[in-house]
Short mmCIF file of C-alpha atoms in Angstrom, two decimals:
data_model
loop_
_atom_site.label_atom_id
_atom_site.label_comp_id
_atom_site.label_asym_id
_atom_site.label_seq_id
_atom_site.Cartn_x
_atom_site.Cartn_y
_atom_site.Cartn_z
CA MET A 172 70.90 96.18 62.74
CA LYS A 173 72.40 93.01 60.99
CA LYS A 174 74.96 93.32 58.53
CA TRP A 175 72.88 95.60 56.09
CA VAL A 176 74.86 98.75 56.10
CA GLU A 177 76.40 98.43 52.79
CA MET A 178 78.81 95.55 53.79
CA GLY A 179 76.65 94.92 56.87
CA LEU A 180 78.63 97.03 59.35
CA THR A 181 78.01 99.99 61.55
CA LEU A 182 81.08 102.12 61.74
CA SER A 183 82.46 99.48 64.40
CA ALA A 184 85.82 98.88 65.78
CA ALA A 185 86.20 96.28 63.08
CA ALA A 186 85.81 98.92 60.36
CA LEU A 187 88.21 101.23 62.24
CA VAL A 188 90.84 98.39 62.34
CA ILE A 189 90.58 98.00 58.72
CA VAL A 190 90.74 101.76 57.84
CA SER A 191 93.75 102.29 60.31
CA PHE A 192 95.70 99.40 58.72
CA LEU A 193 95.04 100.79 55.22
CA THR A 194 96.45 104.09 56.35
CA LEU A 195 99.86 102.22 57.45
CA ASP A 196 103.07 101.95 55.24
CA ALA A 197 102.19 99.18 52.88
CA LYS A 198 105.84 98.02 53.21
CA LEU A 199 105.16 96.11 56.56
CA THR A 200 108.07 93.91 57.80
CA PRO A 201 107.96 90.56 59.72
CA GLU A 202 109.00 92.52 62.72
CA LEU A 203 105.98 94.69 62.72
CA LEU A 204 103.65 91.85 62.39
CA PRO A 205 103.02 91.22 66.34
CA GLN A 206 101.76 94.66 66.69
CA ALA A 207 99.61 94.64 63.25
CA GLN A 208 98.24 91.33 63.79
CA PRO A 209 96.55 89.78 66.93
CA VAL A 210 97.31 86.02 66.31
CA GLU A 211 96.64 84.24 69.65
CA LYS A 212 94.42 86.32 71.76
CA GLY A 213 91.51 84.49 73.27
CA GLY A 214 92.24 81.34 71.30
CA TYR A 215 91.10 82.64 67.94
CA ILE A 216 92.14 85.10 65.20
CA LYS A 217 90.80 88.54 65.80
CA TRP A 218 91.92 90.26 62.48
CA ALA A 219 92.78 89.22 59.16
CA GLU A 220 93.44 90.48 55.51
CA PHE A 221 93.47 88.75 52.42
CA ASP A 222 95.70 90.03 49.50
CA VAL A 223 97.15 87.04 47.86
CA PRO A 224 97.28 87.56 44.17
CA ASP A 225 95.09 85.89 41.57
CA SER A 226 98.25 84.50 39.91
CA ALA A 227 99.68 82.80 43.08
CA MET A 228 96.42 81.18 43.92
CA LYS A 229 95.95 79.90 40.25
CA LYS A 230 99.55 78.55 40.24
CA ALA A 231 99.10 76.83 43.79
CA MET A 232 95.78 75.36 42.71
CA LYS A 233 97.00 73.90 39.50
CA LEU A 234 100.13 72.24 41.46
CA ASP A 235 97.59 70.96 43.90
CA ILE A 236 95.19 69.58 41.27
CA GLU A 237 97.81 67.99 39.17
CA SER A 238 99.43 66.19 42.15
CA CYS A 239 96.09 65.06 43.84
CA GLU A 240 96.66 61.45 43.17
CA GLU A 241 100.66 61.43 43.38
CA PRO A 242 102.44 60.13 46.41
CA LEU A 243 103.28 63.71 47.20
CA HIS A 244 100.36 65.90 47.00
CA LEU A 245 101.31 69.53 47.07
CA ASP A 246 98.59 71.26 49.29
CA TRP A 247 98.01 74.73 47.66
CA LEU A 248 96.94 76.04 51.12
CA GLU A 249 100.12 74.93 52.76
CA MET A 250 102.02 76.51 49.93
CA LEU A 251 100.44 79.95 50.24
CA GLY A 252 100.69 79.76 53.92
CA TYR A 253 104.30 79.31 53.70
CA LEU A 254 104.85 82.16 51.17
CA GLY A 255 102.49 84.26 53.29
CA ALA A 256 104.88 83.74 56.28
CA LYS A 257 107.91 84.17 54.20
CA TYR A 258 106.73 87.58 52.79
CA GLY A 259 105.43 88.67 56.19
CA GLY A 260 102.12 89.11 54.51
CA GLU A 261 103.59 91.48 51.95
CA TRP A 262 102.26 89.70 48.74
CA LYS A 263 103.59 92.38 46.61
CA ARG A 264 106.83 90.70 46.95
CA TYR A 265 105.53 87.46 45.40
CA LYS A 266 107.49 85.97 42.41
CA ALA A 267 106.48 82.67 40.83
CA LYS A 268 110.04 81.40 41.18
CA ASP A 269 109.54 81.41 44.93
CA MET A 270 106.65 78.84 44.60
CA ASP A 271 108.82 76.75 42.13
CA ALA A 272 111.59 76.89 44.66
CA LEU A 273 109.37 75.74 47.37
CA VAL A 274 108.00 72.84 45.24
CA GLN A 275 111.55 71.80 44.36
CA ARG A 276 112.29 71.49 48.19
CA LEU A 277 109.35 69.55 48.85
CA ARG A 278 109.80 67.14 45.91
CA GLY A 279 113.39 66.83 47.11
CA GLY A 280 112.20 65.22 50.27
CA GLU A 281 111.77 68.11 52.79
CA SER A 282 108.61 68.41 54.62
CA MET A 283 106.29 71.22 55.02
CA SER A 284 106.42 70.80 58.95
CA ALA A 285 110.25 70.86 58.75
CA LEU A 286 110.35 74.09 56.46
CA THR A 287 107.83 75.96 58.51
CA ALA A 288 109.32 75.03 61.76
CA ASP A 289 110.99 78.16 62.52
CA MET A 290 108.18 80.40 60.82
CA LYS A 291 106.48 82.06 63.80
CA TYR A 292 103.52 83.08 61.71
CA TYR A 293 103.13 80.27 59.42
CA ASP A 294 100.04 78.68 61.58
CA TYR A 295 98.48 82.22 61.47
CA TYR A 296 98.67 82.62 57.56
CA HIS A 297 97.69 78.99 56.95
CA GLU A 298 94.63 79.13 59.07
CA VAL A 299 93.69 82.62 57.50
CA TYR A 300 94.05 81.07 53.88
CA GLN A 301 92.28 77.87 54.94
CA THR A 302 89.33 79.87 56.32
CA VAL A 303 89.13 81.95 53.16
CA LEU A 304 89.78 79.14 50.47
CA GLY A 305 89.60 75.90 52.45
CA GLU A 306 86.36 74.67 50.59
CA PHE A 307 87.36 76.02 47.25
CA VAL A 308 89.07 72.96 46.07
CA GLY A 309 88.04 69.25 46.27
CA TYR A 310 86.34 66.18 44.93
CA TYR A 311 82.78 66.60 43.59
CA ASP A 312 80.54 65.25 41.01
CA MET A 313 79.59 67.50 38.07
CA GLU A 314 77.13 67.08 35.19
CA ARG A 315 78.82 67.38 31.81
CA GLU A 316 77.57 67.16 28.12
CA SER A 317 78.60 63.98 26.32
CA ASP A 318 81.14 64.20 23.50
CA VAL A 319 79.57 61.24 21.90
CA LEU A 320 75.80 61.77 22.33
CA PRO A 321 74.58 65.09 21.56
CA GLY A 322 72.32 66.49 24.00
CA GLU A 323 72.95 63.74 26.60
CA THR A 324 74.72 64.43 29.97
CA PHE A 325 76.53 62.33 32.52
CA VAL A 326 77.86 62.82 35.80
CA GLU A 327 81.70 62.82 36.39
CA THR A 328 83.69 62.77 39.52
CA GLN A 329 86.32 65.57 39.42
CA TYR A 330 89.02 66.97 41.66
CA GLY A 331 89.50 70.72 41.33
CA LEU A 332 87.57 74.04 41.76
CA LYS A 333 84.23 73.59 43.04
CA VAL A 334 83.18 77.26 43.42
CA PHE A 335 81.68 79.55 40.96
CA SER A 336 82.05 83.20 39.64
CA PRO A 337 79.14 85.30 40.95
CA ILE A 338 78.46 86.14 37.43
CA ALA A 339 76.88 83.57 35.29
CA SER A 340 78.59 82.20 32.24
CA GLY A 341 77.93 84.49 29.07
CA TYR A 342 77.64 87.79 30.82
CA SER A 343 80.42 90.45 31.04
CA TYR A 344 81.29 92.64 34.06
CA SER A 345 84.21 94.89 35.06
CA HIS A 346 85.67 95.53 38.34
CA TYR A 347 88.55 97.09 40.27
CA ASP A 348 90.10 96.89 43.55
CA ASP A 349 87.79 99.15 45.55
CA PHE A 350 88.00 97.71 48.96
CA GLY A 351 88.58 100.21 51.86
CA THR A 352 87.57 103.40 49.64
CA SER A 353 85.20 105.73 51.27
CA ARG A 354 81.37 105.75 51.20
CA SER A 355 79.35 108.69 52.49
CA TYR A 356 75.70 107.94 52.14
CA GLY A 357 74.05 107.75 55.59
CA TYR A 358 77.51 108.14 57.29
CA SER A 359 81.13 107.95 56.44
CA ARG A 360 82.58 104.43 56.19
CA PRO A 361 84.93 102.38 54.12
CA HIS A 362 83.79 100.07 51.34
CA LEU A 363 84.11 96.55 52.43
CA GLY A 364 83.46 94.56 49.32
CA ASN A 365 83.96 94.31 45.59
CA ASP A 366 81.71 95.97 43.01
CA LEU A 367 81.30 94.09 39.81
CA VAL A 368 79.82 96.45 37.18
CA GLY A 369 77.32 94.76 34.68
CA SER A 370 74.05 94.93 33.01
CA ILE A 371 70.81 94.94 34.83
CA GLY A 372 69.15 91.48 34.92
CA THR A 373 72.44 89.50 34.83
CA PRO A 374 72.18 86.26 36.62
CA ILE A 375 73.97 86.15 39.91
CA VAL A 376 74.84 82.78 41.30
CA ALA A 377 76.07 81.35 44.69
CA VAL A 378 79.80 81.35 44.76
CA GLU A 379 79.46 78.60 47.33
CA GLY A 380 76.95 76.48 48.86
CA GLY A 381 75.26 77.39 52.08
CA THR A 382 72.22 78.63 53.99
CA ILE A 383 70.39 81.67 53.31
CA GLU A 384 70.57 83.64 56.50
CA HIS A 385 69.15 86.97 55.25
CA MET A 386 67.02 88.40 52.55
CA GLY A 387 65.10 91.53 51.82
CA TRP A 388 65.56 95.21 51.75
CA ASN A 389 67.99 97.64 53.35
CA GLN A 390 68.49 101.25 52.38
CA TYR A 391 72.20 100.81 52.02
CA GLY A 392 72.35 97.56 50.08
CA GLY A 393 68.92 97.59 48.41
CA TRP A 394 67.55 94.22 47.71
CA ARG A 395 70.19 91.77 49.20
CA ILE A 396 70.87 88.46 50.21
CA GLY A 397 73.46 86.81 52.71
CA ILE A 398 74.58 83.14 52.52
CA LEU A 399 76.58 81.33 55.21
CA SER A 400 78.74 78.47 54.06
CA PHE A 401 78.05 75.01 55.57
CA ASP A 402 81.23 75.17 57.60
CA LYS A 403 79.89 78.49 59.08
CA LYS A 404 83.29 80.18 58.32
CA ARG A 405 82.38 82.39 55.46
CA TYR A 406 79.35 84.79 54.97
CA TYR A 407 78.75 85.95 51.48
CA TYR A 408 76.87 89.21 50.71
CA TYR A 409 75.33 90.06 47.66
CA ALA A 410 73.89 93.45 47.28
CA HIS A 411 72.00 95.98 44.92
CA LEU A 412 69.93 93.32 43.16
CA ARG A 413 67.33 94.01 40.39
CA GLN A 414 64.39 96.47 41.41
CA LYS A 415 61.84 93.99 40.11
CA HIS A 416 62.27 90.34 40.58
CA PRO A 417 65.39 90.70 42.46
CA TYR A 418 65.71 86.97 43.51
CA HIS A 419 65.16 83.61 41.97
CA LEU A 420 61.76 82.44 42.79
CA GLY A 421 61.28 80.21 45.76
CA LEU A 422 64.14 81.24 47.66
CA GLU A 423 63.48 81.99 51.48
CA GLU A 424 65.61 82.58 54.48
CA GLY A 425 66.83 79.15 55.90
CA MET A 426 67.00 77.49 52.58
CA ALA A 427 70.13 75.68 51.40
CA VAL A 428 71.60 76.73 48.10
CA ASN A 429 74.37 74.99 46.03
CA ALA A 430 77.41 76.55 44.48
CA GLY A 431 76.56 77.84 40.96
CA ASP A 432 72.75 77.98 41.80
CA VAL A 433 70.95 81.11 40.44
CA ILE A 434 70.24 83.37 43.48
CA GLY A 435 69.13 86.60 41.98
CA TYR A 436 69.80 89.39 39.44
CA LEU A 437 72.14 92.36 39.18
CA GLY A 438 70.61 95.74 39.59
CA MET A 439 71.24 99.16 41.23
CA THR A 440 68.87 99.32 44.22
CA GLY A 441 69.71 100.95 47.49
CA TYR A 442 70.77 104.17 48.83
CA SER A 443 67.24 105.09 49.62
CA THR A 444 64.75 104.69 52.50
CA LYS A 445 62.12 103.83 49.92
CA GLU A 446 61.90 100.07 49.41
CA GLY A 447 62.80 99.21 45.78
CA ALA A 448 64.30 102.42 44.84
CA ASN A 449 67.07 102.66 42.22
CA ASN A 450 69.34 105.07 43.62
CA MET A 451 72.68 103.75 42.62
CA THR A 452 74.36 105.55 39.77
CA VAL A 453 75.64 102.27 37.99
CA PRO A 454 74.09 98.89 37.81
CA HIS A 455 76.40 96.55 39.74
CA LEU A 456 76.78 93.58 42.25
CA HIS A 457 78.25 94.35 45.57
CA LEU A 458 79.94 91.33 46.82
CA GLY A 459 81.42 90.92 50.31
CA MET A 460 82.86 88.01 52.18
CA GLN A 461 83.12 87.94 56.14
CA LEU A 462 85.46 85.67 57.84
CA ILE A 463 84.13 83.88 61.11
CA PHE A 464 86.74 82.37 63.29
CA ASP A 465 84.48 82.52 66.39
CA ASP A 466 80.85 83.02 67.07
CA SER A 467 81.45 86.22 68.59
CA GLN A 468 82.60 87.61 65.18
CA ILE A 469 79.21 86.94 63.47
CA GLU A 470 77.86 90.40 64.36
CA GLY A 471 79.30 93.52 65.91
CA ASN A 472 82.62 95.00 66.46
CA GLY A 473 84.62 91.81 65.86
CA GLU A 474 83.39 91.35 62.27
CA ILE A 475 85.97 90.62 59.81
CA TRP A 476 85.40 91.58 56.01
CA ILE A 477 88.25 90.98 53.43
CA ASP A 478 89.20 92.24 50.13
CA MET A 479 87.71 90.09 47.34
CA TYR A 480 89.13 91.55 44.37
CA ASP A 481 91.82 88.95 43.55
CA ILE A 482 89.15 86.18 44.64
CA VAL A 483 86.74 87.49 42.20
CA SER A 484 89.25 87.28 39.50
CA PHE A 485 90.28 83.83 40.56
CA LEU A 486 86.66 82.66 40.40
CA SER A 487 86.31 83.76 36.66
CA GLN A 488 87.83 80.57 35.41
CA LYS A 489 84.78 78.70 36.55
CA LYS A 490 81.29 79.91 35.60
CA SER A 491 77.86 78.58 35.95
CA LYS A 492 76.00 78.05 32.54
CA THR A 493 72.19 79.10 32.77
CA VAL A 494 68.94 78.91 30.79
CA LYS A 495 65.87 81.22 30.83
CA ASP A 496 62.63 79.59 31.91
CA GLU A 497 60.11 81.61 29.76
CA ALA A 498 57.38 80.68 32.09
CA THR A 499 58.74 82.09 35.24
CA LYS A 500 61.13 84.63 33.57
CA ASP A 501 63.95 82.90 35.93
CA TYR A 502 67.16 81.67 34.91
CA ASN A 503 68.45 78.29 35.94
CA ARG A 504 71.69 76.55 35.92
CA ILE A 505 72.12 73.95 33.21
CA TYR A 506 74.73 71.60 34.69
CA GLN A 507 74.38 70.42 38.30
CA ILE A 508 77.13 70.10 40.71
CA TYR A 509 77.04 67.45 43.48
CA ASP A 510 79.34 68.66 46.17
CA PRO A 511 79.58 66.44 49.19
CA ASP A 512 79.23 69.39 51.58
CA TYR A 513 75.75 70.11 50.15
CA GLN A 514 74.64 66.54 49.87
CA ASP A 515 75.46 65.92 53.59
CA TYR A 516 73.70 69.10 54.59
CA ILE A 517 70.60 68.14 52.72
CA THR A 518 70.76 64.49 54.04
CA ALA A 519 71.01 65.82 57.62
CA GLU A 520 68.08 68.15 57.29
CA GLU A 521 64.71 66.42 57.33
CA GLY A 522 62.68 67.64 54.58
CA GLY A 523 65.55 70.00 53.40
CA ALA A 524 64.33 72.04 50.53
CA SER A 525 66.17 71.65 47.09
CA PRO A 526 67.76 74.70 45.39
CA PRO A 527 65.94 76.49 42.55
CA GLY A 528 66.44 74.68 39.36
CA GLU A 529 67.57 71.19 40.74
CA SER A 530 65.98 68.28 39.16
CA GLU A 531 63.60 65.94 41.36
CA ALA A 532 66.13 63.13 40.54
CA HIS A 533 68.88 64.85 42.81
CA SER A 534 66.63 66.45 45.30
#
């Protein structure tokens, strides 16, 4: 069975690790970390969590973007890694002034390598945050509407956030931090994702570009789709899609999609052995992210799923604008993004299929 029990897990050791950790005292100290976090067993990370607050991510990213062309480029993931190690992973201790103090020291001439030399777990936190967020910020080309010629667009090179909210622009949703809460349909297990409650038919877009690994029906997730990032470090799981017309037409397993492409539509399918059944009580998108530090973690007891609540909040600052095609009843993105990772993948794949809604000029 491949990843399709709600978040794609059986009640494996990976799930049990998460559940047992959630029951621990939230006030973990750095001294307890060696027991709580297997860092260097077998040469790769065996367990990780992500609880960096939205506010810290936004502040660190802003500093990174503003300094991208300065002699001292403030790397947002290095700064988050430093603070993660400083707090012993306990981000409830976060204060913006701590990041300000770090920036002041860096701009004062101290190097990150010197500042972290005695931090035993800096490498661990930096690698975890790099795996989660490493492809979120960078250079890319993006279509935008001309300020001078109405209706005309042009392509502009930008440095910044190159991933998108899973909910298309113009559509509302609500969510709360429900990671780890119990689920009982079929068997008892923790909820390993974030539920975004919205209206049936809301266009769902790819957070990040990647390849479609799985599509189709499962009694737990209903109509669902799984996308693996191009660097093969993040697996995104989108579940409970619409009963009829759940996916953007033309999508199939093995196809590459770009960040911000419409991939499906919000619904309430699942929790039934009958294919296509609407057995969820509330329409919502179940969104999950699996981290992959080693191929052995792709499936089975080593799977690592993280809390996406703050990530979803962070992504809300960038949404893909869409328009409905009355002939197909599908929604397509209006403005294209040209991410080097996607372009490199398509170039490398002979006859690689273009994502839905992309113009022939950029296929």
